Short mmCIF file of C-alpha atoms in Angstrom, two decimals:
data_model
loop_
_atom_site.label_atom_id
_atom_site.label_comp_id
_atom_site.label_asym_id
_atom_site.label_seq_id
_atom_site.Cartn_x
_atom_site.Cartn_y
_atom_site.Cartn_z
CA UNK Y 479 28.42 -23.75 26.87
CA UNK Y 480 24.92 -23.92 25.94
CA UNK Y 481 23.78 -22.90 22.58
CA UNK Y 482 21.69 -20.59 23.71
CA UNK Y 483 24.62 -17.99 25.38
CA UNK Y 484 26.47 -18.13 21.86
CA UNK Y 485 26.14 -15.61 19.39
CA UNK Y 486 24.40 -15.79 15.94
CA UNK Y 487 27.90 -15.55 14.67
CA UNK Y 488 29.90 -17.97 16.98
CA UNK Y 489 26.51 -20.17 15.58
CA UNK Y 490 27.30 -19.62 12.21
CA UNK Y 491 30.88 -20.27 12.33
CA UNK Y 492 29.71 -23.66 14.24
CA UNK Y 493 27.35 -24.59 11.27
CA UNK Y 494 30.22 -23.83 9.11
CA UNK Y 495 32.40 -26.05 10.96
CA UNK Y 496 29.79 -29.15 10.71
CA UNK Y 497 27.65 -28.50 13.58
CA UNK Y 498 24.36 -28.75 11.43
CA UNK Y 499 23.01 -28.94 14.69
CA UNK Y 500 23.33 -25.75 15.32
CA UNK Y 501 20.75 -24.41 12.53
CA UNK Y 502 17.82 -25.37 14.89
CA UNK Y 503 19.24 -22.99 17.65
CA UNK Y 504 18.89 -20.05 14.81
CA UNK Y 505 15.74 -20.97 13.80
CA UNK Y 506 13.96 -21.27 17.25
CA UNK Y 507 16.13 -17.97 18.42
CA UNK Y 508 14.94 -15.95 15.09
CA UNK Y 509 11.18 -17.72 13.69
CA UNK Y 510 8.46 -15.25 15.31
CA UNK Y 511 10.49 -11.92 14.07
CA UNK Y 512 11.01 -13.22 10.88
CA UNK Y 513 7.45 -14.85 10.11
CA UNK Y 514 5.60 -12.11 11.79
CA UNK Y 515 7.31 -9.60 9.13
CA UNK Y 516 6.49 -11.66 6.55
CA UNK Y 517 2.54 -12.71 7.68
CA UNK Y 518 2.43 -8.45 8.16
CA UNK Y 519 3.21 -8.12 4.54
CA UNK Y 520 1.32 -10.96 2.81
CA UNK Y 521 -1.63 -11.38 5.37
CA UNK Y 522 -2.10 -14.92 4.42
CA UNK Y 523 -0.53 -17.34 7.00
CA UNK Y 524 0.49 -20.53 4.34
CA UNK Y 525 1.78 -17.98 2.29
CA UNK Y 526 4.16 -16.41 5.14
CA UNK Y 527 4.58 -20.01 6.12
CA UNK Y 528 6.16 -20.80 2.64
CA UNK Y 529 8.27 -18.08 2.14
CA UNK Y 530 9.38 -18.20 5.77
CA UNK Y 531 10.59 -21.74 4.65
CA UNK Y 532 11.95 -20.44 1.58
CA UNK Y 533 13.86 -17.95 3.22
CA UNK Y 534 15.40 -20.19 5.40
CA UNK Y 535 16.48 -23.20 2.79
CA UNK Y 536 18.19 -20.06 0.82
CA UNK Y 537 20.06 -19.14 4.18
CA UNK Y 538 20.88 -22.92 4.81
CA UNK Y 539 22.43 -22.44 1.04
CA UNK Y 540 23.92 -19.70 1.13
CA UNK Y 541 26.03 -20.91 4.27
CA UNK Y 542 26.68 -23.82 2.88
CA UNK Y 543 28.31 -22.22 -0.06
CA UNK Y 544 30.81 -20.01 1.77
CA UNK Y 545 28.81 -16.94 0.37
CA UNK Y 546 27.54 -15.15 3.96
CA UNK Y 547 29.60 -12.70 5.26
CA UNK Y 548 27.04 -10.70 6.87
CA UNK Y 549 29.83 -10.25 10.24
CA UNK Y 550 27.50 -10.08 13.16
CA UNK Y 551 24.74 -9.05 11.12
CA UNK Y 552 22.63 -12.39 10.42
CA UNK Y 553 19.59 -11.44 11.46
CA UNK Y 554 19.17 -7.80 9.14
CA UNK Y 555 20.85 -10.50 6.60
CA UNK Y 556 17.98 -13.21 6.81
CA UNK Y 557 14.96 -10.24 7.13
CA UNK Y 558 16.22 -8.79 3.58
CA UNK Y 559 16.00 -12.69 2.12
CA UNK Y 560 12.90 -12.58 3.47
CA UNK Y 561 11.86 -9.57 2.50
CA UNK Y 562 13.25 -10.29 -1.22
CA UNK Y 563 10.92 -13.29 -1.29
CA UNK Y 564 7.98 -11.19 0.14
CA UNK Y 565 8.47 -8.75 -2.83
CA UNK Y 566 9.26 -11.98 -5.56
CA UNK Y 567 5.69 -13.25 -4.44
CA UNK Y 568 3.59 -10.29 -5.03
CA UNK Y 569 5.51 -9.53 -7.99
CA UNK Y 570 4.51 -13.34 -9.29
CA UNK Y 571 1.07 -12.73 -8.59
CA UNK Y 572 1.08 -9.22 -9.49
CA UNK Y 573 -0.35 -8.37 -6.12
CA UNK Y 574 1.57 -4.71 -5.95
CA UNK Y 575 2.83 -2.48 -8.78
CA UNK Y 576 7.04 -1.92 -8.99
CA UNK Y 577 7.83 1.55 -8.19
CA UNK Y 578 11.28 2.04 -8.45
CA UNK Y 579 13.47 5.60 -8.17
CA UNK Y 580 15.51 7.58 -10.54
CA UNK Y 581 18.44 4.78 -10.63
CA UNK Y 582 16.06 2.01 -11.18
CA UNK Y 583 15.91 0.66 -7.89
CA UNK Y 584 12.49 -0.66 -6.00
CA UNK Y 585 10.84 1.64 -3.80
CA UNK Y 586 9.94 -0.80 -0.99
CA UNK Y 587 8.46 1.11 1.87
CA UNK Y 588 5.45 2.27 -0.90
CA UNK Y 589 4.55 -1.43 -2.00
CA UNK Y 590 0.29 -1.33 -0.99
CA UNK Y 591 -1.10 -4.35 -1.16
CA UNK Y 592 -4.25 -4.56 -3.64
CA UNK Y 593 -7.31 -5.73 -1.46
CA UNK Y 594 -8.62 -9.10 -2.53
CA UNK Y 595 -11.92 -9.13 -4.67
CA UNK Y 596 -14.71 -10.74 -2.99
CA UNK Y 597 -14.49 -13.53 -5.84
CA UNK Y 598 -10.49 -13.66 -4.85
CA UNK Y 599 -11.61 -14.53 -1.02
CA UNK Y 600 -13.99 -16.64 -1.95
CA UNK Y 601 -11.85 -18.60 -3.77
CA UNK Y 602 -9.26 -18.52 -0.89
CA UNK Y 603 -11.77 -19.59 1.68
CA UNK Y 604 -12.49 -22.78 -0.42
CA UNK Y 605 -9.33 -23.52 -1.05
CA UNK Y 606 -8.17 -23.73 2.50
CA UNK Y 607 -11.58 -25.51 3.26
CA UNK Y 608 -10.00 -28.08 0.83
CA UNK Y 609 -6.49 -28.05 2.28
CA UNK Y 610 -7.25 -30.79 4.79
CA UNK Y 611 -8.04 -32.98 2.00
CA UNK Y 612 -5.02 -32.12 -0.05
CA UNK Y 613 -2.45 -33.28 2.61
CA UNK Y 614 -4.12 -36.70 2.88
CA UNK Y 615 -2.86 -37.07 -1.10
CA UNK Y 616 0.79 -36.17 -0.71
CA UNK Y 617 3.42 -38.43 -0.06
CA UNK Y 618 3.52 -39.90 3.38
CA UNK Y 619 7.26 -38.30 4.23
CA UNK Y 620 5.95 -34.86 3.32
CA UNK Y 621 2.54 -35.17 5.01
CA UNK Y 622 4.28 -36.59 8.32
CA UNK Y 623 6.42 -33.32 8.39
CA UNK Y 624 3.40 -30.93 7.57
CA UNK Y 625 1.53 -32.16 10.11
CA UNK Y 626 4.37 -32.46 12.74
CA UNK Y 627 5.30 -28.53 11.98
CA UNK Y 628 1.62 -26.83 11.31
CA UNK Y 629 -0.58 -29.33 13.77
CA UNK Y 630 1.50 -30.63 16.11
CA UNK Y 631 3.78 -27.37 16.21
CA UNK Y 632 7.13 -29.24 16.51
CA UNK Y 633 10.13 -27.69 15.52
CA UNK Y 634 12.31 -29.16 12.46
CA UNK Y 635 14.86 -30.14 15.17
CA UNK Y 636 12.47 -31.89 17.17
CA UNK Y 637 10.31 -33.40 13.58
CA UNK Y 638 14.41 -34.82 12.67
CA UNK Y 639 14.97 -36.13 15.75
CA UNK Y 640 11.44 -37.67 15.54
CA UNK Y 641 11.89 -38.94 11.82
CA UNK Y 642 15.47 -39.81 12.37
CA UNK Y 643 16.95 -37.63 9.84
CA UNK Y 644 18.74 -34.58 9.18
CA UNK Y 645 17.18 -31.08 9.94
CA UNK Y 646 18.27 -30.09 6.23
CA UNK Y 647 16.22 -33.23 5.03
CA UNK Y 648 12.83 -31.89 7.23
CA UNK Y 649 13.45 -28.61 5.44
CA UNK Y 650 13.69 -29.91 2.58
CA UNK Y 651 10.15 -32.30 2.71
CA UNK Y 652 8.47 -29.24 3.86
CA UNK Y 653 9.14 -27.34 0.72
CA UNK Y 654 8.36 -30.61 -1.20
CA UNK Y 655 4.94 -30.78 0.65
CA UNK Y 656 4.02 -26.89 0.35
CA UNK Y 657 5.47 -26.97 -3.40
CA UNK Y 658 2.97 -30.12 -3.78
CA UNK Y 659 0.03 -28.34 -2.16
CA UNK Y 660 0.82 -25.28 -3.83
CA UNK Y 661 0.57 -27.17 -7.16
CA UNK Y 662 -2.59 -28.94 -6.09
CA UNK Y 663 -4.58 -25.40 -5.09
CA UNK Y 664 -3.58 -24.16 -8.51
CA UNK Y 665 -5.22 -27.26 -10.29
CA UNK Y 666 -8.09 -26.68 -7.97
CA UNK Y 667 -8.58 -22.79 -8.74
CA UNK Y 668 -8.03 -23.60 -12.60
CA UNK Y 669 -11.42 -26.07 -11.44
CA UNK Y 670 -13.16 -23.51 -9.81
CA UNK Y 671 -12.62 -20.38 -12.11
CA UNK Y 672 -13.46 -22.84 -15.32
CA UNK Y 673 -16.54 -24.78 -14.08
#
């Protein structure tokens, strides 16, 4: 049977079993939902790229730890990781104020999103103008899968197969290479706001 008639959940119990295979099948099956909700909240596509990643590396995790039981309900499961991230990142960057209810709990649905100051997209628009240039300077295993995924548009089953290792190990230079740039725009900002 093809991977594409199973299930999420007869997929999951695969992975579980040692098809790590089977991950890619999730990912191609799930991506667009799960990145557009996140791009429709945080408007910035490396952002919703990063957290997208995120999500999924703390899914991979998860699994891997014998902690989902989500029965037949993986995708709802992987939107509210996603959606947890979402609300980490603006909370980091302090991007929407934390409304929460009588029992302490965050009122989601009223996050708004603060627009950016013209200073704040200026910033941004240099900083991506500068992007190019910071993926020459990482490492070439993390600049190989960067531009494989965002250029080339390959999947992380196809950049594996293509790199000869494990989907997990893709993942994993992708965070690596957006954790690097992430580091490097920060530097660059510090560069801009100071001189």
């Amino acid at each position: 049977m093809k991977l594409q008639q199973h299930s999420d959940q007869d997929l999951v119990r695969l992975y579980l079993s040692g098809e790590e295979s089977v991950i890619a099948e999730l990912l191609r099956r799930h991506k667009s939902k799960i990145y557009t909700s996140i791009y429709l909240l945080v408007k910035d596509h490396y952002l919703a790229e990063d957290i997208f990643q995120d999500a999924f590396i703390k899914v991979i995790n998860t699994l891997r730890s014998g902690r989902y039981n989500e029965e037949g309900k993986f995708l709802p499961w992987v939107m509210r990781i996603a959606h947890n991230l979402v609300i980490d990142s603006f909370r980091r960057e302090k991007r929407a104020p934390v409304i929460t209810s009588a029992d302490g709990t965050d009122v989601l649905n009223l996050i708004q999103i603060l627009e950016e100051s013209a200073e704040e997209r200026m910033l941004r628009e240099q900083t991506h103008a500068d992007l190019r240039t910071m993926i020459q300077l990482l490492p070439d295993e993390q600049k190989e899968v960067l531009i494989m995924r965002h250029y080339a548009d390959l999947s992380f089953k196809e950049i594996a197969d293509l790199t000869d290792v494990s989907i997990n190990t893709a993942l994993g230079r992708m965070r690596y290479a957006l954790s690097n740039l992430r580091k490097m725009m920060k530097v660059k900002e510090v560069t801009y706001k100071g001189g």
